[in-house]
Amino acid sequence: MYFLSGWPKRLLCPPGSPAEAPFHVQSDPQRAFFAVLARARLSIWYSRPSVLIVTYKEPAKSSTQFGSYKQAEWRPDSTTIAVSTANGYILFFHITSSRGDKYLYEPVYPKGSPQMKGTPHFKEEQCVPALNLEMRKILDLQAPIMSLQSVLEDLLVATSDGLLHLIHWEGMTNGRKAINLCTVPFSVDLQSSRVGSFLGFADVHIRDMEYCATLDGFAVVFNDGKVGFITPVSSRFTAEQLHGVWSQDVVDGTCVAVNNKYRLMAFGCASGSVQVYTVDNTTGAMLLSHKLELTAKQYPDIWNKTGAVKLIRWSPDNSVVIVTWEYGGLSLWSVFGAQLICTLGGDFAYRSDGTKKDPLKINSMSWGAEGYHLWVISGLGSQDTEIEADLKNIVKQPSILLFQFIKSVLTVNPCMSNQEQVLLQGEDRLYLNYGEASQTQNPRRSSAHSEHKPSQEKSPFADGGLESQGLSTLLGHRHWHVVQISSTYLESNWPIRFSAIDKLGQNIAVVGKFGFAHYSLLTKKWKLFGNITQEQNMIVTGGLAWWNDFMVLACYNISDRQEELRVYLRTSNLDNAFAHVTKAQAETLLLSVFRDIVIVFRADCSICLYSIGRKSDGSNTTAGIQVLQEVSMSRYIPHPFLVVSVTLTSVSTENGITLKMPQQVRDAESIMLNLAGQLIMMQRDRSGPQIREKDNNPNQRKLVPFCPPVVLAQSVENVWTTFRANKQKRHLLEALWLSCGGAGMKVWLPLFPRDHRKPHSFLSQRIMLPFHINIYPLAVLFEDALVLGAVNDTLLYDSLYTRNSAREQLEVLFPFCVVERTSQIYLHHILRQLLVRNLGEQALLLAQSCAALPYFPHVLELMLHEVLEEEATSREPIPDPLLPTVAKFITEFPLFLQTVVHCARKTEYALWNYLFAAVGNPKDLFEECLMAQDLDTAASYLIILQNMEVPAVSRQHATLLFNTALEQGKWDLCRHMIRFLKAIGSGESETPPSTPTAQEPSSSGGFEFFRNRSISLSQSAENVPPSKFSLQKTLSMPSGPSGKRWSKDSDCAENMYIDMMLWRHARRLLEDVRLKDLGCFAAQLGFELISWLCKERTRAARVDNFVIALKRLHKDFLWPLPIIPASSISSPFKNGKYRTVGEQLLKSQSADPFINLEMDAGISNIQRSQSWFSNIGPTHQEIDTASSHGPQMQDAFLSPLSNKGDECSIGSATDLTESSSMVDGDWTMVDENFSTLSLTQSELEHISMELASKGPHKSQVQLRYLLHIFMEAGCLDWCVVIGLILRESSIISQVLVVAQSSEVDGEMLQNIKTGLHAVDRWASTDCPGYKPFLNIIKPQLQKLSEITEEQVQPDAFQPTAVGKTPEQTSPRAEDSRGSSSHGSIPQNEASSSSMISRKEEDITHGEEEETFQDGTYDCSVS
């Protein structure tokens, strides 16, 4: 409702001695002037600007006679002030304007400004009047005066001798006798006989009292702490006509304040609590409504040490009350007891270094106009504290503090409760929770204002594609959209009284003292009356509301002295010429719009319904208003001021199921009236004969009369309803939402029978459910099941200032206050309330309608958690526990398993047994997760099992989960499981590892082997210098979480157990020919693949069926099967000169038989590639190095070709991979002859076909990596299979080179030979595309046969079919293999070992990293 804003301001009083410091402030009825009392001074201050106007100083002689001033009271017309003094005198001061037409302060404008034009009331509005104070009358009552109270035209004075004096404002008693309290009869209520007065107590007197106009009586506090209410039985105010009612419960009353709008009396008590009473309408007894007290939970160190309540003040709009205690501090509460602010805790009470501050002691306080300011005179009670001492030494001047407030628009304009926006109004600005996101959607957004603020085209907080009234627009972020109110309008119309925002949140209207103005959030412009006389001639009385593009408002026309209802169009100029005006009979107090009906509540207690419709005559559009129906409420409403809000709703006790006409379901069914906190509903009386709707008379149905009113709820502050309809969420949209202050919220929920069955006649069709929320509700989002609110937040700045600098004392004493947006889910409260009442079916319907909400899982979790906490920690046994019901309810949703485990993990271990007794055994739930393939949830259950079961059970379940995770390739989970299993084994079971609820983004299942390890051929992994890339023997350990896995304690049984599982998984992958999965598995878990493959070389790592393996690899790596292009029969590359380029283009995976024919019989590819390699001059050495650096350099190779344009489309194929023959081709020839090179159509077809027959680049990198691994491990049969799929004869040659060494098993060679023959047979029948390649490698095949036959004497064997390769001259074949294992030059094409060594020195670690990054691909594993 109300929120503190910023720091308080300080108003300095004239300097003087401490004895002359002010101690009392009292505002006049209009809150334009404030009377400030010191011991012998009376000052008058103006509210805006806050300046001192005049001071009356009592002469010393009379001051001793009267004693010091005590209290002040204003006459209702603000012309006289009565001041009471310590010695029993009342001084009457008359206020007169001095010096004719002169003003004390006037605004000065520059020449030519629009304000200079003479506007009516210009002087009164913007100038500070010059006033005189003169003492007119002195009255001696001969007893100390306890309380002064202005009652209509009289002043009521209570003295300490137990008398009540009624004095006329002119200072005369008019011959009326003072009333002795002892003669006033008091009883518990007005029905009992008039006896039981305090006759026995001679010294009873009134300590504090306040007049309540709507109850017509006085709330009083007696000196003995009793409280009561005195009311005149008849109109005459004499002792015989007075009767008192007292409350039996309060015995320590200290002060009182009354709320006229809600008929409440707030009594402050010595205990520190405030008891709020109301008067029973029938018996007249005082009933306790609620209490305002601090709780031990929120304020543990201060709640019972506040001392007595010192002052209570209701705000001008009667919606909040402010309370202060003897101890100090301020607290703000809503009407029915919701706490909004308290300065006894948090940043108000503690400095930033944690030390406690002294609370602000308050001597007197008074609200300013419209509640935007609170004038506070602080007490200097704690004179010994250093801050106060500093204050006194340096600031000689006493001061008044002004606290600034922002309030919700609902406090003054309750018709805003059918909106979904939160709108707060401050003194000169508005805060709304609609970000600028709404502007980006609006199709009408014209170019005129889009260039107005180009940088603001889209808010940085906007979430992208939001729907027009979307959730994220309303929730978006925590900041407000602040709109500064037009200063031109404010100057002459301060303070702002009402404001309203339209349905879409794009237009705002504000109402000040006169007229109104409106603002568009789209154009960022204010629109004011062009004719100021029209503006100053209207006073808006009953608030204003938007209807589509129109503003509907009720106002008083000053010149015509006529109450009117006006409608203005937003888009036209603000002028009465464009307004539609309807005359009204009486003053309008409240106004609200429902669909096309305007409902108005008037001062004569009648309600009038108007229909509103758009009508256009010619060029200008206006809205027409017609009276539909009038309802008199004077029988039910004692005083029109008591009506807080009136709304028309479609809510009724019938749900529309039993209505005779289904289309009437969402019509204006009933009037909701908040009468002083009582919610009254008047439904349409449809019991009589229904009038059939006729086309010619559409208004006929609206004239159905209303039934007598029914009371729905008590202590209601706000009501929210909507007229939108949504079949999916009928529960939420047809409900009525009530805010009940300290009692939380209530919802009047409709109950629907399932599947449109006929409802039971004995079942109610609606139910009122109460629930508590932690924020003060300001708006309800119906479909989204959210309540929006605002909350005060504080920021400390005291550390910026030194302790003794007094200029910034306020910033040290008080934190800076800001208002933050907040929201809360309420769905779980409603579901729980329905379950408590055995309405599980309704709860299910409601929950299913909201299951699509993003926070629905959180709703279920909250409900389970709250019920569990309450029931499991209850001291007494619960007769009918709710937890089993809630558990059964949650099982209806697929999120059941997650909900339970998330709740358990957020609850302490002690409550787990109670939880799982209701929801089921965690072992069963774990198994359900595994069956549902929900491994992350299963992992969470594992932690619960580890705490609740013996280690053997958790190991058994962990093994199950580990194996499943391996199968599904959830590598992140696997790593966690390895850690978990090791923790169980090493006895660290009390600190289980954290299990992820979602996979980390890194574990995307790709071959991430390049990122964390280097492929190496010598040296161990530990001593790799980080700066230099060196070749190592084994795979280095990954630096990820699994790094510790291969640590020194690998001999312990636990590691052995884990290794066994990993080996078993690897074996299964190899047996199923799942090489891709094997690579992922090894890379992600740091599995030592090479050493394992060495051991399994003849067992699991054998290829049993080459054809199946080949097919499987094609499928896994998305590698297309080769095909023979049609154009190959007439080969285009016969014309000698350019033959090399074309030939080499197709060489590496050549599917063309002609290459075979052109090869010299006994000379292999190797010699040819060596020949072109050797004629590259030194200028091309960079190219070699670059090409070994992977694919990112290929753009550079292709750039000369791409200049040619469309003719050479091959130039655009930038994804040629490392083995691409662009590297192999004769580049000198390309460069020399490029100008003459042109390809024919058939050649292009040929080349594109070659490119198409390759798999993705990622697969190529992966296959080469696997090739390296298998080569290292000596699994030659797998190398051959990969060589086949890559169609590179060099790989086969390399296998043969290795095969010549003595270690190779003859059986393996035999297996390769058999396998290749099988592939040959398969190619002949099923896949002829492989035949050309098989023909190329025929020589190698023959050699293989020879090796297998001559296996007896391998050392003497020398190849005859193949010329001497560089590999055979190098001392170790593996060296060259290592250097190019991931490069782009196949091993047998390296020119010499000297080049390799040069490369080894040049490639630094950094470059290597870059290469690896480039080679890293995320591949998703099925």
mmCIF file with all atom_site columns, C-alpha atoms in Angstrom, residues 490-629:
data_model
loop_
_atom_site.group_PDB
_atom_site.id
_atom_site.type_symbol
_atom_site.label_atom_id
_atom_site.label_alt_id
_atom_site.label_comp_id
_atom_site.label_asym_id
_atom_site.label_entity_id
_atom_site.label_seq_id
_atom_site.pdbx_PDB_ins_code
_atom_site.Cartn_x
_atom_site.Cartn_y
_atom_site.Cartn_z
_atom_site.occupancy
_atom_site.B_iso_or_equiv
_atom_site.pdbx_formal_charge
_atom_site.auth_seq_id
_atom_site.auth_comp_id
_atom_site.auth_asym_id
_atom_site.auth_atom_id
_atom_site.pdbx_PDB_model_num
ATOM 1   C CA . LEU A 1 490 ? 1.617   19.826 -11.106 1.00 0.00 ? 490 LEU A CA 1
ATOM 2   C CA . GLU A 1 491 ? 2.382   23.518 -10.527 1.00 0.00 ? 491 GLU A CA 1
ATOM 3   C CA . SER A 1 492 ? -1.226  24.525 -10.322 1.00 0.00 ? 492 SER A CA 1
ATOM 4   C CA . ASN A 1 493 ? -2.825  21.170 -9.411  1.00 0.00 ? 493 ASN A CA 1
ATOM 5   C CA . TRP A 1 494 ? -0.653  19.605 -6.713  1.00 0.00 ? 494 TRP A CA 1
ATOM 6   C CA . PRO A 1 495 ? -1.263  17.115 -5.053  1.00 0.00 ? 495 PRO A CA 1
ATOM 7   C CA . ILE A 1 496 ? -2.088  14.226 -7.378  1.00 0.00 ? 496 ILE A CA 1
ATOM 8   C CA . ARG A 1 497 ? -5.244  12.575 -6.059  1.00 0.00 ? 497 ARG A CA 1
ATOM 9   C CA . PHE A 1 498 ? -6.047  9.764  -8.507  1.00 0.00 ? 498 PHE A CA 1
ATOM 10  C CA . SER A 1 499 ? -4.310  7.928  -11.301 1.00 0.00 ? 499 SER A CA 1
ATOM 11  C CA . ALA A 1 500 ? -5.315  5.126  -13.649 1.00 0.00 ? 500 ALA A CA 1
ATOM 12  C CA . ILE A 1 501 ? -3.691  2.996  -16.325 1.00 0.00 ? 501 ILE A CA 1
ATOM 13  C CA . ASP A 1 502 ? -5.441  1.388  -19.298 1.00 0.00 ? 502 ASP A CA 1
ATOM 14  C CA . LYS A 1 503 ? -5.769  -2.345 -19.910 1.00 0.00 ? 503 LYS A CA 1
ATOM 15  C CA . LEU A 1 504 ? -2.745  -2.607 -22.201 1.00 0.00 ? 504 LEU A CA 1
ATOM 16  C CA . GLY A 1 505 ? -0.548  -0.598 -19.879 1.00 0.00 ? 505 GLY A CA 1
ATOM 17  C CA . GLN A 1 506 ? 0.197   2.037  -22.512 1.00 0.00 ? 506 GLN A CA 1
ATOM 18  C CA . ASN A 1 507 ? -1.646  5.111  -21.252 1.00 0.00 ? 507 ASN A CA 1
ATOM 19  C CA . ILE A 1 508 ? -1.875  6.728  -17.838 1.00 0.00 ? 508 ILE A CA 1
ATOM 20  C CA . ALA A 1 509 ? -4.183  9.469  -16.599 1.00 0.00 ? 509 ALA A CA 1
ATOM 21  C CA . VAL A 1 510 ? -3.660  11.533 -13.441 1.00 0.00 ? 510 VAL A CA 1
ATOM 22  C CA . VAL A 1 511 ? -6.006  13.803 -11.506 1.00 0.00 ? 511 VAL A CA 1
ATOM 23  C CA . GLY A 1 512 ? -4.776  16.650 -9.326  1.00 0.00 ? 512 GLY A CA 1
ATOM 24  C CA . LYS A 1 513 ? -6.646  19.394 -7.506  1.00 0.00 ? 513 LYS A CA 1
ATOM 25  C CA . PHE A 1 514 ? -8.425  20.510 -10.706 1.00 0.00 ? 514 PHE A CA 1
ATOM 26  C CA . GLY A 1 515 ? -8.845  18.876 -14.103 1.00 0.00 ? 515 GLY A CA 1
ATOM 27  C CA . PHE A 1 516 ? -6.717  15.959 -15.263 1.00 0.00 ? 516 PHE A CA 1
ATOM 28  C CA . ALA A 1 517 ? -3.906  15.110 -17.693 1.00 0.00 ? 517 ALA A CA 1
ATOM 29  C CA . HIS A 1 518 ? -2.873  11.943 -19.500 1.00 0.00 ? 518 HIS A CA 1
ATOM 30  C CA . TYR A 1 519 ? 0.362   10.424 -20.763 1.00 0.00 ? 519 TYR A CA 1
ATOM 31  C CA . SER A 1 520 ? 1.207   7.912  -23.484 1.00 0.00 ? 520 SER A CA 1
ATOM 32  C CA . LEU A 1 521 ? 4.003   5.446  -22.798 1.00 0.00 ? 521 LEU A CA 1
ATOM 33  C CA . LEU A 1 522 ? 4.419   4.997  -26.525 1.00 0.00 ? 522 LEU A CA 1
ATOM 34  C CA . THR A 1 523 ? 4.956   8.625  -27.492 1.00 0.00 ? 523 THR A CA 1
ATOM 35  C CA . LYS A 1 524 ? 6.398   9.612  -24.070 1.00 0.00 ? 524 LYS A CA 1
ATOM 36  C CA . LYS A 1 525 ? 4.276   12.768 -24.103 1.00 0.00 ? 525 LYS A CA 1
ATOM 37  C CA . TRP A 1 526 ? 1.784   14.396 -21.741 1.00 0.00 ? 526 TRP A CA 1
ATOM 38  C CA . LYS A 1 527 ? -1.488  15.840 -22.976 1.00 0.00 ? 527 LYS A CA 1
ATOM 39  C CA . LEU A 1 528 ? -2.933  18.748 -20.958 1.00 0.00 ? 528 LEU A CA 1
ATOM 40  C CA . PHE A 1 529 ? -6.021  20.922 -21.340 1.00 0.00 ? 529 PHE A CA 1
ATOM 41  C CA . GLY A 1 530 ? -5.425  23.544 -24.010 1.00 0.00 ? 530 GLY A CA 1
ATOM 42  C CA . ASN A 1 531 ? -7.814  25.891 -22.236 1.00 0.00 ? 531 ASN A CA 1
ATOM 43  C CA . ILE A 1 532 ? -6.688  26.288 -18.628 1.00 0.00 ? 532 ILE A CA 1
ATOM 44  C CA . THR A 1 533 ? -10.056 27.746 -17.635 1.00 0.00 ? 533 THR A CA 1
ATOM 45  C CA . GLN A 1 534 ? -11.714 24.428 -18.505 1.00 0.00 ? 534 GLN A CA 1
ATOM 46  C CA . GLU A 1 535 ? -9.143  22.571 -16.419 1.00 0.00 ? 535 GLU A CA 1
ATOM 47  C CA . GLN A 1 536 ? -9.641  24.837 -13.375 1.00 0.00 ? 536 GLN A CA 1
ATOM 48  C CA . ASN A 1 537 ? -13.410 24.610 -13.711 1.00 0.00 ? 537 ASN A CA 1
ATOM 49  C CA . MET A 1 538 ? -13.673 20.875 -12.976 1.00 0.00 ? 538 MET A CA 1
ATOM 50  C CA . ILE A 1 539 ? -12.945 18.906 -9.824  1.00 0.00 ? 539 ILE A CA 1
ATOM 51  C CA . VAL A 1 540 ? -12.833 15.127 -10.315 1.00 0.00 ? 540 VAL A CA 1
ATOM 52  C CA . THR A 1 541 ? -14.708 13.558 -7.391  1.00 0.00 ? 541 THR A CA 1
ATOM 53  C CA . GLY A 1 542 ? -15.112 9.840  -7.885  1.00 0.00 ? 542 GLY A CA 1
ATOM 54  C CA . GLY A 1 543 ? -11.904 8.686  -9.498  1.00 0.00 ? 543 GLY A CA 1
ATOM 55  C CA . LEU A 1 544 ? -11.405 7.906  -13.162 1.00 0.00 ? 544 LEU A CA 1
ATOM 56  C CA . ALA A 1 545 ? -11.211 4.774  -15.294 1.00 0.00 ? 545 ALA A CA 1
ATOM 57  C CA . TRP A 1 546 ? -10.201 3.821  -18.836 1.00 0.00 ? 546 TRP A CA 1
ATOM 58  C CA . TRP A 1 547 ? -12.620 2.263  -21.283 1.00 0.00 ? 547 TRP A CA 1
ATOM 59  C CA . ASN A 1 548 ? -10.746 1.290  -24.454 1.00 0.00 ? 548 ASN A CA 1
ATOM 60  C CA . ASP A 1 549 ? -9.391  4.609  -25.746 1.00 0.00 ? 549 ASP A CA 1
ATOM 61  C CA . PHE A 1 550 ? -11.644 6.728  -23.556 1.00 0.00 ? 550 PHE A CA 1
ATOM 62  C CA . MET A 1 551 ? -11.260 8.164  -20.063 1.00 0.00 ? 551 MET A CA 1
ATOM 63  C CA . VAL A 1 552 ? -14.430 8.026  -17.974 1.00 0.00 ? 552 VAL A CA 1
ATOM 64  C CA . LEU A 1 553 ? -14.555 10.353 -14.975 1.00 0.00 ? 553 LEU A CA 1
ATOM 65  C CA . ALA A 1 554 ? -17.050 11.811 -12.531 1.00 0.00 ? 554 ALA A CA 1
ATOM 66  C CA . CYS A 1 555 ? -16.553 15.484 -11.764 1.00 0.00 ? 555 CYS A CA 1
ATOM 67  C CA . TYR A 1 556 ? -18.084 18.624 -10.326 1.00 0.00 ? 556 TYR A CA 1
ATOM 68  C CA . ASN A 1 557 ? -18.495 21.543 -12.724 1.00 0.00 ? 557 ASN A CA 1
ATOM 69  C CA . ILE A 1 558 ? -17.670 24.618 -10.631 1.00 0.00 ? 558 ILE A CA 1
ATOM 70  C CA . SER A 1 559 ? -19.222 27.290 -12.848 1.00 0.00 ? 559 SER A CA 1
ATOM 71  C CA . ASP A 1 560 ? -22.463 25.359 -13.428 1.00 0.00 ? 560 ASP A CA 1
ATOM 72  C CA . ARG A 1 561 ? -22.490 23.897 -9.910  1.00 0.00 ? 561 ARG A CA 1
ATOM 73  C CA . GLN A 1 562 ? -23.414 20.588 -11.450 1.00 0.00 ? 562 GLN A CA 1
ATOM 74  C CA . GLU A 1 563 ? -22.270 16.989 -10.899 1.00 0.00 ? 563 GLU A CA 1
ATOM 75  C CA . GLU A 1 564 ? -21.331 15.398 -14.228 1.00 0.00 ? 564 GLU A CA 1
ATOM 76  C CA . LEU A 1 565 ? -20.111 12.182 -15.798 1.00 0.00 ? 565 LEU A CA 1
ATOM 77  C CA . ARG A 1 566 ? -17.673 12.907 -18.639 1.00 0.00 ? 566 ARG A CA 1
ATOM 78  C CA . VAL A 1 567 ? -15.984 10.786 -21.311 1.00 0.00 ? 567 VAL A CA 1
ATOM 79  C CA . TYR A 1 568 ? -12.885 12.073 -23.143 1.00 0.00 ? 568 TYR A CA 1
ATOM 80  C CA . LEU A 1 569 ? -11.207 10.423 -26.132 1.00 0.00 ? 569 LEU A CA 1
ATOM 81  C CA . ARG A 1 570 ? -7.471  9.885  -25.697 1.00 0.00 ? 570 ARG A CA 1
ATOM 82  C CA . THR A 1 571 ? -6.520  10.623 -29.275 1.00 0.00 ? 571 THR A CA 1
ATOM 83  C CA . SER A 1 572 ? -8.352  13.934 -29.666 1.00 0.00 ? 572 SER A CA 1
ATOM 84  C CA . ASN A 1 573 ? -7.255  17.216 -28.072 1.00 0.00 ? 573 ASN A CA 1
ATOM 85  C CA . LEU A 1 574 ? -8.031  17.556 -24.389 1.00 0.00 ? 574 LEU A CA 1
ATOM 86  C CA . ASP A 1 575 ? -10.978 19.917 -24.589 1.00 0.00 ? 575 ASP A CA 1
ATOM 87  C CA . ASN A 1 576 ? -14.572 19.888 -23.401 1.00 0.00 ? 576 ASN A CA 1
ATOM 88  C CA . ALA A 1 577 ? -15.676 20.279 -27.028 1.00 0.00 ? 577 ALA A CA 1
ATOM 89  C CA . PHE A 1 578 ? -14.631 16.646 -27.621 1.00 0.00 ? 578 PHE A CA 1
ATOM 90  C CA . ALA A 1 579 ? -16.116 15.331 -24.360 1.00 0.00 ? 579 ALA A CA 1
ATOM 91  C CA . HIS A 1 580 ? -19.414 13.551 -23.876 1.00 0.00 ? 580 HIS A CA 1
ATOM 92  C CA . VAL A 1 581 ? -21.083 14.993 -20.757 1.00 0.00 ? 581 VAL A CA 1
ATOM 93  C CA . THR A 1 582 ? -23.937 13.425 -18.790 1.00 0.00 ? 582 THR A CA 1
ATOM 94  C CA . LYS A 1 583 ? -25.489 15.275 -15.845 1.00 0.00 ? 583 LYS A CA 1
ATOM 95  C CA . ALA A 1 584 ? -25.739 13.396 -12.556 1.00 0.00 ? 584 ALA A CA 1
ATOM 96  C CA . GLN A 1 585 ? -28.195 13.868 -9.666  1.00 0.00 ? 585 GLN A CA 1
ATOM 97  C CA . ALA A 1 586 ? -25.744 13.620 -6.763  1.00 0.00 ? 586 ALA A CA 1
ATOM 98  C CA . GLU A 1 587 ? -22.026 13.699 -6.109  1.00 0.00 ? 587 GLU A CA 1
ATOM 99  C CA . THR A 1 588 ? -20.254 10.600 -7.415  1.00 0.00 ? 588 THR A CA 1
ATOM 100 C CA . LEU A 1 589 ? -17.970 8.957  -4.851  1.00 0.00 ? 589 LEU A CA 1
ATOM 101 C CA . LEU A 1 590 ? -16.789 5.871  -6.759  1.00 0.00 ? 590 LEU A CA 1
ATOM 102 C CA . LEU A 1 591 ? -16.668 4.815  -10.375 1.00 0.00 ? 591 LEU A CA 1
ATOM 103 C CA . SER A 1 592 ? -15.721 1.574  -12.106 1.00 0.00 ? 592 SER A CA 1
ATOM 104 C CA . VAL A 1 593 ? -15.937 0.073  -15.598 1.00 0.00 ? 593 VAL A CA 1
ATOM 105 C CA . PHE A 1 594 ? -16.928 -3.505 -16.415 1.00 0.00 ? 594 PHE A CA 1
ATOM 106 C CA . ARG A 1 595 ? -16.854 -4.377 -20.110 1.00 0.00 ? 595 ARG A CA 1
ATOM 107 C CA . ASP A 1 596 ? -19.277 -1.828 -21.633 1.00 0.00 ? 596 ASP A CA 1
ATOM 108 C CA . ILE A 1 597 ? -20.952 -0.846 -18.380 1.00 0.00 ? 597 ILE A CA 1
ATOM 109 C CA . VAL A 1 598 ? -19.964 2.020  -16.094 1.00 0.00 ? 598 VAL A CA 1
ATOM 110 C CA . ILE A 1 599 ? -21.005 1.558  -12.474 1.00 0.00 ? 599 ILE A CA 1
ATOM 111 C CA . VAL A 1 600 ? -21.212 4.620  -10.263 1.00 0.00 ? 600 VAL A CA 1
ATOM 112 C CA . PHE A 1 601 ? -21.764 4.961  -6.506  1.00 0.00 ? 601 PHE A CA 1
ATOM 113 C CA . ARG A 1 602 ? -23.210 8.282  -5.383  1.00 0.00 ? 602 ARG A CA 1
ATOM 114 C CA . ALA A 1 603 ? -23.354 10.297 -2.175  1.00 0.00 ? 603 ALA A CA 1
ATOM 115 C CA . ASP A 1 604 ? -27.093 9.520  -1.815  1.00 0.00 ? 604 ASP A CA 1
ATOM 116 C CA . CYS A 1 605 ? -26.136 5.813  -1.383  1.00 0.00 ? 605 CYS A CA 1
ATOM 117 C CA . SER A 1 606 ? -27.490 4.854  -4.790  1.00 0.00 ? 606 SER A CA 1
ATOM 118 C CA . ILE A 1 607 ? -25.741 2.779  -7.444  1.00 0.00 ? 607 ILE A CA 1
ATOM 119 C CA . CYS A 1 608 ? -26.284 3.638  -11.078 1.00 0.00 ? 608 CYS A CA 1
ATOM 120 C CA . LEU A 1 609 ? -25.367 1.503  -14.097 1.00 0.00 ? 609 LEU A CA 1
ATOM 121 C CA . TYR A 1 610 ? -24.689 3.175  -17.446 1.00 0.00 ? 610 TYR A CA 1
ATOM 122 C CA . SER A 1 611 ? -24.024 1.539  -20.780 1.00 0.00 ? 611 SER A CA 1
ATOM 123 C CA . ILE A 1 612 ? -21.132 3.069  -22.710 1.00 0.00 ? 612 ILE A CA 1
ATOM 124 C CA . GLY A 1 613 ? -20.636 2.726  -26.444 1.00 0.00 ? 613 GLY A CA 1
ATOM 125 C CA . ARG A 1 614 ? -18.505 4.247  -29.186 1.00 0.00 ? 614 ARG A CA 1
ATOM 126 C CA . LYS A 1 615 ? -20.310 6.457  -31.667 1.00 0.00 ? 615 LYS A CA 1
ATOM 127 C CA . SER A 1 616 ? -18.877 8.476  -34.484 1.00 0.00 ? 616 SER A CA 1
ATOM 128 C CA . ASP A 1 617 ? -20.620 11.461 -35.984 1.00 0.00 ? 617 ASP A CA 1
ATOM 129 C CA . GLY A 1 618 ? -18.689 12.663 -38.986 1.00 0.00 ? 618 GLY A CA 1
ATOM 130 C CA . SER A 1 619 ? -15.031 13.145 -38.331 1.00 0.00 ? 619 SER A CA 1
ATOM 131 C CA . ASN A 1 620 ? -14.878 12.967 -34.529 1.00 0.00 ? 620 ASN A CA 1
ATOM 132 C CA . THR A 1 621 ? -15.489 9.867  -32.470 1.00 0.00 ? 621 THR A CA 1
ATOM 133 C CA . THR A 1 622 ? -17.117 10.130 -29.057 1.00 0.00 ? 622 THR A CA 1
ATOM 134 C CA . ALA A 1 623 ? -18.616 7.714  -26.591 1.00 0.00 ? 623 ALA A CA 1
ATOM 135 C CA . GLY A 1 624 ? -22.276 7.714  -25.724 1.00 0.00 ? 624 GLY A CA 1
ATOM 136 C CA . ILE A 1 625 ? -23.567 6.982  -22.223 1.00 0.00 ? 625 ILE A CA 1
ATOM 137 C CA . GLN A 1 626 ? -27.093 5.854  -21.315 1.00 0.00 ? 626 GLN A CA 1
ATOM 138 C CA . VAL A 1 627 ? -28.588 5.022  -17.943 1.00 0.00 ? 627 VAL A CA 1
ATOM 139 C CA . LEU A 1 628 ? -29.368 1.323  -17.638 1.00 0.00 ? 628 LEU A CA 1
ATOM 140 C CA . GLN A 1 629 ? -30.474 0.802  -14.068 1.00 0.00 ? 629 GLN A CA 1
#
